[in-house]
Amino acid sequence: MFQRKKFCLRLPSRTLILGERTLIMGVLNITPDSFSDGGRYLDSQAAIAHALRLERDGADLLDIGGESTRPGAAPIPAEEELRRILPVIEVLRGKLRIPMSVDTQKAEVAEAALAAGAEILNDVSALLMDPRLAEVARRARAPMILMHMRGTPSTMQRGPFARDVIRDVMSDLRDAVTRATRAGLAKSQILLDPGIGFGKKHQQNFEILARLPELARLGCPIAIGTSRKAFLGKAMARTGGPQPPSDERLLGTAATVTASILGGAHIVRVHDVAEMVQVARVADAIRASH
């Protein structure tokens, strides 16, 4: 079991201590086409109600996205992304007690979302799509999650895939940290995500989980999202049988959340918050007994 390092993460409104216990980041997709819950919360009132439910269920953070990054997804204009997320962020700013993160690859969207009340940026492209995101984060004094992805959502599952996935993830995330710090973002404000399911072969996702402690060598807190993803469906299916759909992968998600926490993850990004809060408590209790 890996000894998880503690970090202080400074947000505009507060300081989060990472590593004392695992923080749960609830997912809110305000999209018509996300892989798990696309269309369910596209209506602003439904999105707001779900966000408040995730907080009641025990989420420590809320990650709001207006553009799907599922395999094969096409990009959308910044105007459409903002139309989806801004009304929700503006209302939640006065209702939520937990910090909001915005999942975007666009500096224009990030700037508007931070001004409306978000406090963390989550960039699945790790500054490759829009390097200006680092400058937006620096000016707002907002932390950034930099995630590893090969290619773009529309191309990432087409191969060829990395021969050595850990070396690939480590090298690319090291470069991402360099891009961010050169733009003036303090390293203490950077979190890293190995990008489970983003340009990896089925088995490579499990290899990342098994070797997650190696990511700690980069000196940043680790955030990770395995929730309901396709690699779980493949592993959970009976021989020759169909894969369970995304909303029936709860137990597979629980197994990978546990593995992530025991491997040193500080934040787990999940859809099923109430259940994963309990999973994290047990995994943290195991860690504390080590």
Short mmCIF file of N, CA and C in Angstrom, two decimals, residues 209-289:
data_model
loop_
_atom_site.label_atom_id
_atom_site.label_comp_id
_atom_site.label_asym_id
_atom_site.label_seq_id
_atom_site.Cartn_x
_atom_site.Cartn_y
_atom_site.Cartn_z
N LEU A 209 -4.00 1.55 -12.87
CA LEU A 209 -4.49 1.44 -11.49
C LEU A 209 -3.50 0.65 -10.64
N ALA A 210 -2.95 -0.41 -11.19
CA ALA A 210 -2.01 -1.24 -10.43
C ALA A 210 -0.71 -0.50 -10.14
N ARG A 211 -0.35 0.43 -11.00
CA ARG A 211 0.94 1.12 -10.85
C ARG A 211 0.75 2.61 -10.52
N LEU A 212 -0.42 2.95 -9.99
CA LEU A 212 -0.72 4.35 -9.70
C LEU A 212 0.31 5.03 -8.79
N PRO A 213 0.90 4.33 -7.80
CA PRO A 213 1.89 5.00 -6.96
C PRO A 213 3.05 5.63 -7.74
N GLU A 214 3.35 5.11 -8.93
CA GLU A 214 4.45 5.68 -9.72
C GLU A 214 4.15 7.11 -10.14
N LEU A 215 2.86 7.43 -10.28
CA LEU A 215 2.48 8.79 -10.68
C LEU A 215 2.83 9.82 -9.62
N ALA A 216 2.93 9.37 -8.37
CA ALA A 216 3.26 10.29 -7.28
C ALA A 216 4.65 10.88 -7.43
N ARG A 217 5.51 10.23 -8.21
CA ARG A 217 6.86 10.75 -8.42
C ARG A 217 6.85 12.15 -9.06
N LEU A 218 5.75 12.51 -9.70
CA LEU A 218 5.67 13.82 -10.35
C LEU A 218 5.41 14.93 -9.34
N GLY A 219 5.12 14.59 -8.09
CA GLY A 219 5.05 15.58 -7.03
C GLY A 219 3.77 16.38 -6.94
N CYS A 220 2.68 15.85 -7.51
CA CYS A 220 1.38 16.56 -7.47
C CYS A 220 0.31 15.62 -6.92
N PRO A 221 -0.77 16.19 -6.38
CA PRO A 221 -1.90 15.35 -5.97
C PRO A 221 -2.49 14.63 -7.18
N ILE A 222 -3.11 13.48 -6.92
CA ILE A 222 -3.67 12.66 -7.99
C ILE A 222 -5.19 12.67 -7.91
N ALA A 223 -5.82 13.01 -9.03
CA ALA A 223 -7.27 12.85 -9.20
C ALA A 223 -7.48 11.76 -10.25
N ILE A 224 -8.54 11.00 -10.11
CA ILE A 224 -8.76 9.90 -11.05
C ILE A 224 -10.24 9.64 -11.22
N GLY A 225 -10.64 9.25 -12.43
CA GLY A 225 -12.03 8.94 -12.72
C GLY A 225 -12.16 7.60 -13.42
N THR A 226 -12.71 6.62 -12.73
CA THR A 226 -12.97 5.30 -13.33
C THR A 226 -14.46 5.03 -13.47
N SER A 227 -15.29 5.90 -12.94
CA SER A 227 -16.71 5.65 -12.74
C SER A 227 -17.45 5.25 -14.02
N ARG A 228 -18.03 4.04 -13.98
CA ARG A 228 -18.94 3.52 -15.01
C ARG A 228 -18.29 3.33 -16.38
N LYS A 229 -16.98 3.40 -16.49
CA LYS A 229 -16.33 3.42 -17.81
C LYS A 229 -16.35 2.06 -18.49
N ALA A 230 -16.11 2.09 -19.82
CA ALA A 230 -16.27 0.90 -20.65
C ALA A 230 -15.34 -0.23 -20.26
N PHE A 231 -14.14 0.08 -19.80
CA PHE A 231 -13.22 -0.99 -19.44
C PHE A 231 -13.76 -1.84 -18.29
N LEU A 232 -14.61 -1.25 -17.45
CA LEU A 232 -15.26 -2.00 -16.38
C LEU A 232 -16.28 -2.97 -16.96
N GLY A 233 -17.04 -2.50 -17.94
CA GLY A 233 -18.04 -3.37 -18.56
C GLY A 233 -17.41 -4.61 -19.17
N LYS A 234 -16.27 -4.44 -19.81
CA LYS A 234 -15.58 -5.58 -20.41
C LYS A 234 -15.12 -6.57 -19.35
N ALA A 235 -14.58 -6.05 -18.25
CA ALA A 235 -14.09 -6.93 -17.18
C ALA A 235 -15.23 -7.61 -16.43
N MET A 236 -16.38 -6.95 -16.32
CA MET A 236 -17.49 -7.48 -15.54
C MET A 236 -18.33 -8.49 -16.32
N ALA A 237 -18.25 -8.47 -17.64
CA ALA A 237 -19.08 -9.34 -18.46
C ALA A 237 -18.71 -10.81 -18.25
N ARG A 238 -19.71 -11.67 -18.22
CA ARG A 238 -19.44 -13.10 -18.17
C ARG A 238 -18.88 -13.53 -19.52
N THR A 239 -18.12 -14.62 -19.52
CA THR A 239 -17.50 -15.10 -20.75
C THR A 239 -18.56 -15.32 -21.82
N GLY A 240 -18.37 -14.62 -22.94
CA GLY A 240 -19.32 -14.75 -24.05
C GLY A 240 -20.60 -13.97 -23.87
N GLY A 241 -20.76 -13.32 -22.73
CA GLY A 241 -22.00 -12.59 -22.46
C GLY A 241 -21.88 -11.11 -22.76
N PRO A 242 -23.00 -10.38 -22.69
CA PRO A 242 -22.97 -8.95 -22.97
C PRO A 242 -22.35 -8.16 -21.82
N GLN A 243 -21.83 -7.01 -22.15
CA GLN A 243 -21.30 -6.12 -21.12
C GLN A 243 -22.46 -5.41 -20.42
N PRO A 244 -22.37 -5.24 -19.11
CA PRO A 244 -23.41 -4.47 -18.43
C PRO A 244 -23.39 -3.02 -18.89
N PRO A 245 -24.54 -2.37 -19.04
CA PRO A 245 -24.56 -0.97 -19.44
C PRO A 245 -23.94 -0.09 -18.37
N SER A 246 -23.67 1.16 -18.73
CA SER A 246 -22.90 2.05 -17.84
C SER A 246 -23.52 2.20 -16.47
N ASP A 247 -24.84 2.23 -16.37
CA ASP A 247 -25.46 2.46 -15.07
C ASP A 247 -25.58 1.17 -14.24
N GLU A 248 -25.01 0.06 -14.74
CA GLU A 248 -24.97 -1.19 -13.99
C GLU A 248 -23.53 -1.61 -13.69
N ARG A 249 -22.63 -0.63 -13.61
CA ARG A 249 -21.22 -0.91 -13.34
C ARG A 249 -20.80 -0.39 -11.96
N LEU A 250 -21.76 -0.34 -11.04
CA LEU A 250 -21.51 0.22 -9.72
C LEU A 250 -20.44 -0.56 -8.97
N LEU A 251 -20.54 -1.89 -8.97
CA LEU A 251 -19.60 -2.69 -8.20
C LEU A 251 -18.21 -2.66 -8.83
N GLY A 252 -18.14 -2.62 -10.15
CA GLY A 252 -16.84 -2.47 -10.81
C GLY A 252 -16.23 -1.12 -10.47
N THR A 253 -17.06 -0.09 -10.45
CA THR A 253 -16.57 1.23 -10.05
C THR A 253 -16.05 1.20 -8.62
N ALA A 254 -16.78 0.54 -7.72
CA ALA A 254 -16.36 0.46 -6.32
C ALA A 254 -14.99 -0.21 -6.19
N ALA A 255 -14.77 -1.27 -6.97
CA ALA A 255 -13.49 -1.96 -6.91
C ALA A 255 -12.35 -1.05 -7.35
N THR A 256 -12.58 -0.29 -8.43
CA THR A 256 -11.51 0.56 -8.94
C THR A 256 -11.32 1.82 -8.08
N VAL A 257 -12.38 2.30 -7.46
CA VAL A 257 -12.23 3.42 -6.52
C VAL A 257 -11.38 2.98 -5.33
N THR A 258 -11.65 1.79 -4.83
CA THR A 258 -10.84 1.25 -3.73
C THR A 258 -9.38 1.12 -4.14
N ALA A 259 -9.14 0.54 -5.31
CA ALA A 259 -7.77 0.39 -5.80
C ALA A 259 -7.09 1.74 -5.95
N SER A 260 -7.82 2.73 -6.46
CA SER A 260 -7.26 4.07 -6.65
C SER A 260 -6.84 4.68 -5.32
N ILE A 261 -7.68 4.54 -4.31
CA ILE A 261 -7.39 5.12 -3.00
C ILE A 261 -6.19 4.42 -2.36
N LEU A 262 -6.16 3.11 -2.44
CA LEU A 262 -5.03 2.37 -1.86
C LEU A 262 -3.74 2.64 -2.64
N GLY A 263 -3.89 3.06 -3.90
CA GLY A 263 -2.72 3.41 -4.71
C GLY A 263 -2.28 4.85 -4.57
N GLY A 264 -3.01 5.64 -3.78
CA GLY A 264 -2.55 7.00 -3.51
C GLY A 264 -3.38 8.13 -4.06
N ALA A 265 -4.54 7.85 -4.68
CA ALA A 265 -5.36 8.93 -5.23
C ALA A 265 -5.89 9.82 -4.11
N HIS A 266 -5.91 11.12 -4.37
CA HIS A 266 -6.43 12.10 -3.41
C HIS A 266 -7.90 12.44 -3.67
N ILE A 267 -8.30 12.41 -4.94
CA ILE A 267 -9.66 12.76 -5.34
C ILE A 267 -10.15 11.68 -6.31
N VAL A 268 -11.37 11.18 -6.08
CA VAL A 268 -11.99 10.25 -7.03
C VAL A 268 -13.23 10.92 -7.62
N ARG A 269 -13.32 10.86 -8.93
CA ARG A 269 -14.40 11.53 -9.67
C ARG A 269 -15.45 10.46 -10.02
N VAL A 270 -16.69 10.62 -9.51
CA VAL A 270 -17.68 9.55 -9.60
C VAL A 270 -19.07 10.09 -9.92
N HIS A 271 -19.90 9.19 -10.46
CA HIS A 271 -21.31 9.51 -10.70
C HIS A 271 -22.16 9.15 -9.48
N ASP A 272 -21.87 8.01 -8.87
CA ASP A 272 -22.69 7.48 -7.78
C ASP A 272 -22.09 7.89 -6.44
N VAL A 273 -22.38 9.11 -6.04
CA VAL A 273 -21.69 9.71 -4.90
C VAL A 273 -22.00 9.02 -3.58
N ALA A 274 -23.27 8.77 -3.29
CA ALA A 274 -23.63 8.21 -1.99
C ALA A 274 -22.92 6.88 -1.76
N GLU A 275 -22.90 6.03 -2.78
CA GLU A 275 -22.26 4.73 -2.65
C GLU A 275 -20.73 4.85 -2.54
N MET A 276 -20.14 5.75 -3.33
CA MET A 276 -18.69 5.86 -3.33
C MET A 276 -18.15 6.58 -2.09
N VAL A 277 -18.99 7.37 -1.43
CA VAL A 277 -18.61 7.94 -0.14
C VAL A 277 -18.35 6.80 0.85
N GLN A 278 -19.22 5.80 0.86
CA GLN A 278 -19.04 4.66 1.76
C GLN A 278 -17.81 3.84 1.38
N VAL A 279 -17.62 3.63 0.08
CA VAL A 279 -16.44 2.90 -0.39
C VAL A 279 -15.16 3.61 0.06
N ALA A 280 -15.14 4.93 -0.11
CA ALA A 280 -13.94 5.70 0.25
C ALA A 280 -13.68 5.66 1.76
N ARG A 281 -14.74 5.68 2.57
CA ARG A 281 -14.55 5.61 4.02
C ARG A 281 -13.86 4.30 4.42
N VAL A 282 -14.30 3.21 3.80
CA VAL A 282 -13.71 1.91 4.13
C VAL A 282 -12.27 1.85 3.62
N ALA A 283 -12.03 2.30 2.40
CA ALA A 283 -10.67 2.29 1.86
C ALA A 283 -9.75 3.18 2.69
N ASP A 284 -10.25 4.33 3.12
CA ASP A 284 -9.45 5.20 3.97
C ASP A 284 -9.17 4.54 5.33
N ALA A 285 -10.11 3.78 5.84
CA ALA A 285 -9.89 3.08 7.10
C ALA A 285 -8.80 2.02 6.95
N ILE A 286 -8.76 1.37 5.79
CA ILE A 286 -7.69 0.40 5.53
C ILE A 286 -6.36 1.12 5.48
N ARG A 287 -6.33 2.26 4.79
CA ARG A 287 -5.10 3.04 4.70
C ARG A 287 -4.61 3.45 6.10
N ALA A 288 -5.54 3.91 6.92
CA ALA A 288 -5.17 4.40 8.25
C ALA A 288 -4.63 3.29 9.14
N SER A 289 -4.95 2.04 8.81
CA SER A 289 -4.49 0.92 9.63
C SER A 289 -3.15 0.37 9.16
#
